[in-house]
mmCIF file of C-alpha atoms in Angstrom:
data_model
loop_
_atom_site.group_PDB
_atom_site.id
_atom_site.type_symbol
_atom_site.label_atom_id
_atom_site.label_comp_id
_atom_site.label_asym_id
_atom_site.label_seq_id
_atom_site.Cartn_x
_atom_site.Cartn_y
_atom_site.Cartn_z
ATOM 1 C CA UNK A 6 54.980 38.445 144.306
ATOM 2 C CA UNK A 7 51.217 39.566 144.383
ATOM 3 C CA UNK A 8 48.973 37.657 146.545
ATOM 4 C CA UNK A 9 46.061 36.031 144.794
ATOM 5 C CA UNK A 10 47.642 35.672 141.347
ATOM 6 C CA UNK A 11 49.505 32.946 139.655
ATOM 7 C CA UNK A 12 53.152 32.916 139.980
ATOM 8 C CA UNK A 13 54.626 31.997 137.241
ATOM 9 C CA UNK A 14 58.523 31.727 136.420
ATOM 10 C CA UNK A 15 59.745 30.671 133.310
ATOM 11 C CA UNK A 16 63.390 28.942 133.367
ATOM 12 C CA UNK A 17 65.463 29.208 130.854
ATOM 13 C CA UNK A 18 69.110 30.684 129.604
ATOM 14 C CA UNK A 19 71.979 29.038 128.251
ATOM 15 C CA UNK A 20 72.147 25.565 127.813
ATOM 16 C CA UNK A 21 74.740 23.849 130.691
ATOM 17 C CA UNK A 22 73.956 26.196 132.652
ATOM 18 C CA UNK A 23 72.243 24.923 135.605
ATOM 19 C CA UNK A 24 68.709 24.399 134.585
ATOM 20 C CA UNK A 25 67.836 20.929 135.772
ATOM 21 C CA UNK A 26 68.864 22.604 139.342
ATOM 22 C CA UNK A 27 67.226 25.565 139.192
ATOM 23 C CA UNK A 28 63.743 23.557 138.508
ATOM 24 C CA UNK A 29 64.790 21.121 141.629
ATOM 25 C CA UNK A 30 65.505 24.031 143.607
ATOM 26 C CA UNK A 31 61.806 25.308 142.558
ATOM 27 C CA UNK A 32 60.322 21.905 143.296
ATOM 28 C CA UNK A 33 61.645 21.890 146.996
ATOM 29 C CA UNK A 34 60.198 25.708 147.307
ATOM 30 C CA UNK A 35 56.720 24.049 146.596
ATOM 31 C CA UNK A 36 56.492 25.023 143.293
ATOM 32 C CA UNK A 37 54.411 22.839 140.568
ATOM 33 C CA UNK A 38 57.474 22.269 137.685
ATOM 34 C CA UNK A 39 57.371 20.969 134.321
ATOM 35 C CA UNK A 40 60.442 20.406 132.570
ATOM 36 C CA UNK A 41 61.126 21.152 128.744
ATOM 37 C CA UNK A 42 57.567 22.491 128.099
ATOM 38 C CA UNK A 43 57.290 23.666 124.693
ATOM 39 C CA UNK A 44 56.764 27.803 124.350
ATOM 40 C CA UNK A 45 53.329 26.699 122.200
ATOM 41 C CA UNK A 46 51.781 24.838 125.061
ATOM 42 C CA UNK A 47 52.651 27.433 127.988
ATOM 43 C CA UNK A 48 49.419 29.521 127.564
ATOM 44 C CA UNK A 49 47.140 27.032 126.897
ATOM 45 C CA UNK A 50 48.625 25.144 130.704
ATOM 46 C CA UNK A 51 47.626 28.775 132.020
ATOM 47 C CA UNK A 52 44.753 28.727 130.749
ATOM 48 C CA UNK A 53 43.917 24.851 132.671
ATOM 49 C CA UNK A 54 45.364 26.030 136.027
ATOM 50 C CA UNK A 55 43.360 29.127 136.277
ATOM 51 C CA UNK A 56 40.442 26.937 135.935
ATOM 52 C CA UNK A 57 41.876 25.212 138.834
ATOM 53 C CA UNK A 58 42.849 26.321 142.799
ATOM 54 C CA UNK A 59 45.171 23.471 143.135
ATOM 55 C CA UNK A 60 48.365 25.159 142.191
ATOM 56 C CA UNK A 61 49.324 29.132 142.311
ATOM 57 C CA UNK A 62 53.365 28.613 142.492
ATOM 58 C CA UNK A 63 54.400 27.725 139.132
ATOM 59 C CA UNK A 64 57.789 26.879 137.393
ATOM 60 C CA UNK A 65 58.390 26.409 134.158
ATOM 61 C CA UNK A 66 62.036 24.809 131.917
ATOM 62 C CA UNK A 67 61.555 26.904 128.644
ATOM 63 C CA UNK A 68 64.626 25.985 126.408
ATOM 64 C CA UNK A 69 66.491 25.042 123.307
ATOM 65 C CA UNK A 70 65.044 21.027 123.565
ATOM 66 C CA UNK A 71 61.967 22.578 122.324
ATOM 67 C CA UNK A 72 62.558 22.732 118.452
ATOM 68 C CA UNK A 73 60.031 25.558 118.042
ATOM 69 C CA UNK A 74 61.808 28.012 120.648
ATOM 70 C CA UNK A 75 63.234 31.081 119.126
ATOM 71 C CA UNK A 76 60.006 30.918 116.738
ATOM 72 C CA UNK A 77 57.513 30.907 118.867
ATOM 73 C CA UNK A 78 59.022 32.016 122.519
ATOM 74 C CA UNK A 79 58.592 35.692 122.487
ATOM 75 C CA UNK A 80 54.757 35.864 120.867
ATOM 76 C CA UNK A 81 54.193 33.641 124.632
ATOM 77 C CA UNK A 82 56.384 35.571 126.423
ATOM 78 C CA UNK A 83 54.041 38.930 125.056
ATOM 79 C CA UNK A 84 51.100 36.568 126.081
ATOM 80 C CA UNK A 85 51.991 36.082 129.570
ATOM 81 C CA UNK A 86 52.771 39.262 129.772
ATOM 82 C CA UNK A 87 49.534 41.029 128.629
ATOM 83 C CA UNK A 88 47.952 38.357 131.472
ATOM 84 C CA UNK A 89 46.550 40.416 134.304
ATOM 85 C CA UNK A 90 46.332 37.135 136.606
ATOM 86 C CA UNK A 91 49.753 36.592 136.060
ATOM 87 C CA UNK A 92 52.977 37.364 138.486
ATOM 88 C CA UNK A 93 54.914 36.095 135.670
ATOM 89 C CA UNK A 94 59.342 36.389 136.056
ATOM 90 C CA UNK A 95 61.787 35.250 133.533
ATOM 91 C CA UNK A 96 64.380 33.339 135.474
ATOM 92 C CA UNK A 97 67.208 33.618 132.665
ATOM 93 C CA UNK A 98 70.809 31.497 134.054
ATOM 94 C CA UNK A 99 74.039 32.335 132.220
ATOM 95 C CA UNK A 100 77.715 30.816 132.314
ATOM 96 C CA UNK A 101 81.061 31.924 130.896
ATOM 97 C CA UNK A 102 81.656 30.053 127.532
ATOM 98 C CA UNK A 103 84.445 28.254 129.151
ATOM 99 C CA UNK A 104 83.007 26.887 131.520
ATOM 100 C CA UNK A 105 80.095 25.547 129.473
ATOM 101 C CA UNK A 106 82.320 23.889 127.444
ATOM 102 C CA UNK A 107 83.896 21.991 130.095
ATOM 103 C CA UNK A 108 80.626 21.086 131.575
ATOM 104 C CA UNK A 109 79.401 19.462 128.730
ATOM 105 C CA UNK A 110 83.074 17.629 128.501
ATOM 106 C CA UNK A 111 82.953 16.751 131.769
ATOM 107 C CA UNK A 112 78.939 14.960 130.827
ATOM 108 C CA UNK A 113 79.988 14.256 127.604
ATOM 109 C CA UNK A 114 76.916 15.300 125.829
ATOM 110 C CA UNK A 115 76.144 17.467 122.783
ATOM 111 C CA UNK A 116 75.051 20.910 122.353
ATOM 112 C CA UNK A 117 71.639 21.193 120.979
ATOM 113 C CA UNK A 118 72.888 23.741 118.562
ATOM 114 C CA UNK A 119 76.413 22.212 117.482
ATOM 115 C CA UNK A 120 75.424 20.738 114.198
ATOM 116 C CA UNK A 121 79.104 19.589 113.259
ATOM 117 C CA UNK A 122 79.844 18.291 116.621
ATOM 118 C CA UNK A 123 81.509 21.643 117.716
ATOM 119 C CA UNK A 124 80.534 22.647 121.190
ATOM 120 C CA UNK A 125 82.035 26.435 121.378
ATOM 121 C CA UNK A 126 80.154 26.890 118.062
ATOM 122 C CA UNK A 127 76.699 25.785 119.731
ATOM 123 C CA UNK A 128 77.423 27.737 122.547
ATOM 124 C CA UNK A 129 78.333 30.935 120.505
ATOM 125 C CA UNK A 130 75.300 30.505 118.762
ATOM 126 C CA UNK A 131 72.996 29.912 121.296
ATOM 127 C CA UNK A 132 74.022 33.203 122.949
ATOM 128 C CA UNK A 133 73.780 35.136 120.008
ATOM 129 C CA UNK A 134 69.781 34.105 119.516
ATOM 130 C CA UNK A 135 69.160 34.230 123.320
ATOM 131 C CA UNK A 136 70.911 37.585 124.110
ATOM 132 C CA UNK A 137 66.862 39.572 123.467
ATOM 133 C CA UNK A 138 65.755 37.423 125.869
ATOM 134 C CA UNK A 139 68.231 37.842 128.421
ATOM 135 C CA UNK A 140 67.528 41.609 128.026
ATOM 136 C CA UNK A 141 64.310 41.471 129.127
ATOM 137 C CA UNK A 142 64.711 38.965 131.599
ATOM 138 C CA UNK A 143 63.757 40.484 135.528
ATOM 139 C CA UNK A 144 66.174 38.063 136.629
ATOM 140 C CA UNK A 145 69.783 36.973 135.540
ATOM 141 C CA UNK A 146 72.044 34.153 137.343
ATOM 142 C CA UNK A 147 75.880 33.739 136.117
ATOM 143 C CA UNK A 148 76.064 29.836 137.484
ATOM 144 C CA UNK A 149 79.972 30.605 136.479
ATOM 145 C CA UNK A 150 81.474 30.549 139.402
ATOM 146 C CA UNK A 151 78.681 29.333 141.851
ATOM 147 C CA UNK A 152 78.208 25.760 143.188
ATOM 148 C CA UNK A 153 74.575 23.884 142.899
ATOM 149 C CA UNK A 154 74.446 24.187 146.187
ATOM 150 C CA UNK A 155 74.781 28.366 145.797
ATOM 151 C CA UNK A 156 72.602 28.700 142.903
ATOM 152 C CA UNK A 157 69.667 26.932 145.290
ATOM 153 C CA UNK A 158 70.141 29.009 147.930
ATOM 154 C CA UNK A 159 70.078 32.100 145.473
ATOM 155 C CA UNK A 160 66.490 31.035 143.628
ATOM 156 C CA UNK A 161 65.990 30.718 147.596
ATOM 157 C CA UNK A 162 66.325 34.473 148.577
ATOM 158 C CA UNK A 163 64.835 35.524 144.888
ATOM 159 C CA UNK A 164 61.326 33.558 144.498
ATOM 160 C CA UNK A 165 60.734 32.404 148.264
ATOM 161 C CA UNK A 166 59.090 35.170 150.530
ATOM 162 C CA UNK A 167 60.389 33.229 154.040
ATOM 163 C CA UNK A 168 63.549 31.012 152.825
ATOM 164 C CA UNK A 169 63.709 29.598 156.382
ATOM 165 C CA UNK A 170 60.547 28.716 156.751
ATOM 166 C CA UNK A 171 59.838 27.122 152.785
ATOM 167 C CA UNK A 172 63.418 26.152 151.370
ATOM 168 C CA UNK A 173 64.395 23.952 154.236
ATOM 169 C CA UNK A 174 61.596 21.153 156.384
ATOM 170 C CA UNK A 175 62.095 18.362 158.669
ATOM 171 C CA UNK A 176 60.771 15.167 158.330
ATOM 172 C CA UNK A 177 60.093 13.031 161.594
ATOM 173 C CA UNK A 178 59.288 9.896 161.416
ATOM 174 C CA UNK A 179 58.538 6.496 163.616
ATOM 175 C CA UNK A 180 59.177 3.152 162.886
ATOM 176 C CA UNK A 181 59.768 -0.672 163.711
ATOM 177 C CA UNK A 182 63.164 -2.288 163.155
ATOM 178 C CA UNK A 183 61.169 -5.302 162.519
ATOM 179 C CA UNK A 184 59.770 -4.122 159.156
ATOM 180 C CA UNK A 185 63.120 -2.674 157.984
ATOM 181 C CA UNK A 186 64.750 0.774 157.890
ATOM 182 C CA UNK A 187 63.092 3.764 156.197
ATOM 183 C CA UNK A 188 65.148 3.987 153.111
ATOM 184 C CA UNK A 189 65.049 7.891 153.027
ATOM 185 C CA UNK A 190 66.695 8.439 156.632
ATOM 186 C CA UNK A 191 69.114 10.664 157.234
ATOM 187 C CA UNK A 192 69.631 9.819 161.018
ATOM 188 C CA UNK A 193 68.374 7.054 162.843
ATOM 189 C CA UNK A 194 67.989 6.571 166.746
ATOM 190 C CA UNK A 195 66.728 3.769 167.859
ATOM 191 C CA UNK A 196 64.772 3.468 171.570
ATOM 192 C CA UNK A 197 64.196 -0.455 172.093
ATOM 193 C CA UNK A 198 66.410 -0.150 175.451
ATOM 194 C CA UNK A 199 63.306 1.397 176.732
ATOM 195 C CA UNK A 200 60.686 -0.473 178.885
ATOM 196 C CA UNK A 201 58.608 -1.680 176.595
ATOM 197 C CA UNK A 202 54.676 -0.916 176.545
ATOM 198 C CA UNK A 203 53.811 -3.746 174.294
ATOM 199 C CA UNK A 204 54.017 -6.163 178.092
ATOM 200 C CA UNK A 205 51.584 -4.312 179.241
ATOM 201 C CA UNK A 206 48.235 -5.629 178.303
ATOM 202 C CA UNK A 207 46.407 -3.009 179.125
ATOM 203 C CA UNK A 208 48.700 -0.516 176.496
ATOM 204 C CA UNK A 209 49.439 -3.215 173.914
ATOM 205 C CA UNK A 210 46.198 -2.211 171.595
ATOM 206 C CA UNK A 211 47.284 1.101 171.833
ATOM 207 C CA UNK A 212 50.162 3.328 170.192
ATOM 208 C CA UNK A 213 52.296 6.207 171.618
ATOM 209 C CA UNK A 214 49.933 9.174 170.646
ATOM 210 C CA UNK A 215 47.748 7.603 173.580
ATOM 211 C CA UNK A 216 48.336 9.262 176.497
ATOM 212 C CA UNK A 217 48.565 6.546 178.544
ATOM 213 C CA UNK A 218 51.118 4.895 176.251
ATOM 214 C CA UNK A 219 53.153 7.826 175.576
ATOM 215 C CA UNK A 220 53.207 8.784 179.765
ATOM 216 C CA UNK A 221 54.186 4.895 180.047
ATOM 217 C CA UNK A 222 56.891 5.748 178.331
ATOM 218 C CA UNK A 223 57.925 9.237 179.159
ATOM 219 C CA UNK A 224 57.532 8.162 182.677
ATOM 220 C CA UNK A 225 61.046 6.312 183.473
ATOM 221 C CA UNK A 226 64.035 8.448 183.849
ATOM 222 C CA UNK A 227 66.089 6.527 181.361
ATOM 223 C CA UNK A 228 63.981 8.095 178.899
ATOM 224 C CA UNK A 229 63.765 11.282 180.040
ATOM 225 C CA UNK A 230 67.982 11.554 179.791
ATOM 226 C CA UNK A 231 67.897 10.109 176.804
ATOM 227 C CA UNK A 232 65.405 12.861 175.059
ATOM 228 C CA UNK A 233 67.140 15.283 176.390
ATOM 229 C CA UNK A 234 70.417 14.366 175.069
ATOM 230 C CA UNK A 235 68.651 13.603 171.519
ATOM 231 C CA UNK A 236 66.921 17.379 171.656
ATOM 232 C CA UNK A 237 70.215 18.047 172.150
ATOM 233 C CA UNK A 238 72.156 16.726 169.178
ATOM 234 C CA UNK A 239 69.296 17.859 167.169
ATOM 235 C CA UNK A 240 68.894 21.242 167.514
ATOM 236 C CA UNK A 241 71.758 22.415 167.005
ATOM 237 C CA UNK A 242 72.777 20.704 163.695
ATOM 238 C CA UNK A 243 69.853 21.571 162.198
ATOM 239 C CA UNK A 244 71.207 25.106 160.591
ATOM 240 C CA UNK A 245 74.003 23.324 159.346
ATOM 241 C CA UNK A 246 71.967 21.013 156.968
ATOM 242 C CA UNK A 247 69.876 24.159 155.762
ATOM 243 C CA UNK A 248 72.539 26.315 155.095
ATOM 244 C CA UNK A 249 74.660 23.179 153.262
ATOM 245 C CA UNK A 250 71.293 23.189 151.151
ATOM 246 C CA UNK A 251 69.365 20.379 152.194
ATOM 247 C CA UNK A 252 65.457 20.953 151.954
ATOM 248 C CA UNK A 253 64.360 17.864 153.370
ATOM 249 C CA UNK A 254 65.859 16.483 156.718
ATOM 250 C CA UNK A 255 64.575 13.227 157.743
ATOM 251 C CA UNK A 256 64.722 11.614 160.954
ATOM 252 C CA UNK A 257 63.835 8.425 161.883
ATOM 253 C CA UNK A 258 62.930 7.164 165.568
ATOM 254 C CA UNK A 259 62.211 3.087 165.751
ATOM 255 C CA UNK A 260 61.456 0.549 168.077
ATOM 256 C CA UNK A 261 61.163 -3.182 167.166
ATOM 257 C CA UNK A 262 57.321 -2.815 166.333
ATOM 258 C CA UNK A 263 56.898 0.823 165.482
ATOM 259 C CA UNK A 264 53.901 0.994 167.178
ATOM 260 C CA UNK A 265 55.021 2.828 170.848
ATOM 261 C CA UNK A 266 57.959 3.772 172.293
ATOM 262 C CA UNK A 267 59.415 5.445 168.338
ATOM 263 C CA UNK A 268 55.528 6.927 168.158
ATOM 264 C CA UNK A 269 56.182 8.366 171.328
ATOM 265 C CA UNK A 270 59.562 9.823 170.996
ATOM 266 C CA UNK A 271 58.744 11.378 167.819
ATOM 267 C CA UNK A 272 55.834 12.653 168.470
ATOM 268 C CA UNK A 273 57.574 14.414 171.302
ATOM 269 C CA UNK A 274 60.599 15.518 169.037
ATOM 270 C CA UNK A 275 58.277 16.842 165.952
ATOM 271 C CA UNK A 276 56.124 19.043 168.838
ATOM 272 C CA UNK A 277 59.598 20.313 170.331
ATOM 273 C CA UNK A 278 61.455 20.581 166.823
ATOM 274 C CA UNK A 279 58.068 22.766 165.319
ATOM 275 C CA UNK A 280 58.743 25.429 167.813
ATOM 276 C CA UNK A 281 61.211 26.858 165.237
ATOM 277 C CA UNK A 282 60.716 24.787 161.895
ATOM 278 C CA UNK A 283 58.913 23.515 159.441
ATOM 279 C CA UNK A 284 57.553 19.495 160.604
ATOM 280 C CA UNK A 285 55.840 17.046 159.026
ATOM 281 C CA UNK A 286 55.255 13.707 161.330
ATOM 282 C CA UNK A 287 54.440 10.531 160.289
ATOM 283 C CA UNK A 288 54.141 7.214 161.671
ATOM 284 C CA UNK A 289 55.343 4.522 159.353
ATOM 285 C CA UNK A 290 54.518 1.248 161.314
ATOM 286 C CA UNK A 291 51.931 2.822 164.159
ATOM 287 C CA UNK A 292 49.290 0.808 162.807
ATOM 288 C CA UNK A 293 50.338 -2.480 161.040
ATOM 289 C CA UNK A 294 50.390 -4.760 163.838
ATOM 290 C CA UNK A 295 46.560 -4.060 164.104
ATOM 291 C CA UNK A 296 46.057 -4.207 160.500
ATOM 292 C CA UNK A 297 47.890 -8.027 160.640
ATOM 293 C CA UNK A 298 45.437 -8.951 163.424
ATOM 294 C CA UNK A 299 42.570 -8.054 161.473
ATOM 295 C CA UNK A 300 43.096 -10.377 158.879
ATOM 296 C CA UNK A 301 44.455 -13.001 160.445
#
């Protein structure tokens, strides 16, 4: 896509056929999404981002919910078009009529276009009054015989320049068993066998991204084996959840306060993890024990 113009990908296609996913899949590629956005109200949400630099990615659900669409979609899609700031791509997802059908049997909800209750004759329908559309559409998905899992990785390699690098991050984060789990873990170590800083009163103000903290803790061997054998175990699962179509992988480290030994550690992991992917670290608990001695 051009650099320094909006990219903007309008979703749509057959109803059932994998739309909610498609607009998740864009969401974890860092794209702003709006879902069900009516055709009449598309140019004038151009018109308030390009008065904005907040957001240049964006991904839009254009489809038969809207009550206006087959009236009014093509004089936007002419509009869009016509706009020279525009990267704009029609992302246009298609299914076998059979296996719509047993989609929305299997959800048990109604076509949008089955007046009587018949969901073949929606279907047959809706293809009839979509089929210009999917003509001009740059890109076409069958979701027939594809998994969600597949049709994310496929928006993947089609509207993400580095898939490696954008479809797939890891979270690393500290914390103290003392104010609970992190409720979006995926895997959990926990380092309170350590020595413990906190006995030290010369460390006990401070947290693991101090030096002298963090070499505190670095410092004994038991740690050192154990980081080793958690780089370990890490490293090499980490294609496995990208390529099984996770996006975010997050891993908690926690001690009993969350203010030293799990800083450390992750702090360590997130520097050696970044040397091939994408890292975000956070420390969840570094700070509230000095936060509850402030107002007490």
């Amino acid at each position: 896509m051009a650099e320094g113009k909006i990219q903007l990908v309008v979703v749509t296609g057959m109803s059932g056929a994998g739309k909610t996913v498609a607009i998740q899949s864009f969401e974890d590629l860092g794209y702003f999404t709006i879902d069900n956005m009516p055709p009449a109200l598309v140019s004038k949400f151009i018109q308030l981002v390009q008065g904005t630099k907040d957001d240049n990615k964006i991904a839009l659900v254009v489809d038969m919910r809207s009550r206006s669409f087959f009236s009014e979609i093509q004089d936007v899609l002419n509009e869009l078009e016509d706009n020279e700031d525009l990267d704009f791509k029609i992302l246009f997802l298609d299914a076998a009529d059979k296996e719509l059908v047993a989609r929305y049997k299997e959800t048990r909800r109604s076509h949008p276009l089955a007046a009587d209750g018949r969901i073949l004759d929606g279907i047959k329908l809706e293809r009839e009054l979509l089929s210009p559309l999917k003509n001009i559409s740059q890109n076409v998905v069958d979701t027939t015989e594809i998994t969600p899992r597949e049709l994310r990785k496929t928006i993947a390699e089609q509207f993400s320049g580095d898939q490696d690098q954008q479809s797939f991050r890891v979270e690393v984060v500290s914390f103290g068993f003392k104010y609970g789990l992190p409720l979006d873990a995926d895997l959990v170590f926990d380092v309170r066998f350590l020595p413990n800083p906190y006995y030290k009163p010369e460390l006990r103000n401070q947290t693991g991204l101090d030096q002298p903290v963090y070499d505190y803790v670095m410092e004994h061997q038991a740690s050192e084996e154990f980081y080793q054998h958690l780089l370990a175990l890490i490293e090499p699962i980490l294609p496995g959840y990208q390529k099984e179509g996770k996006s975010v992988l997050t891993i908690a480290v926690g001690c009993t306060g969350g203010q030293h030994r799990s800083v450390a550690f992750a702090h360590r992991l997130a520097n050696d993890l970044a040397k091939n992917w994408p890292i975000n670290e956070s420390h969840r608990d570094k700070d509230r024990r000095k936060e509850t001695v402030n107002r007490s």
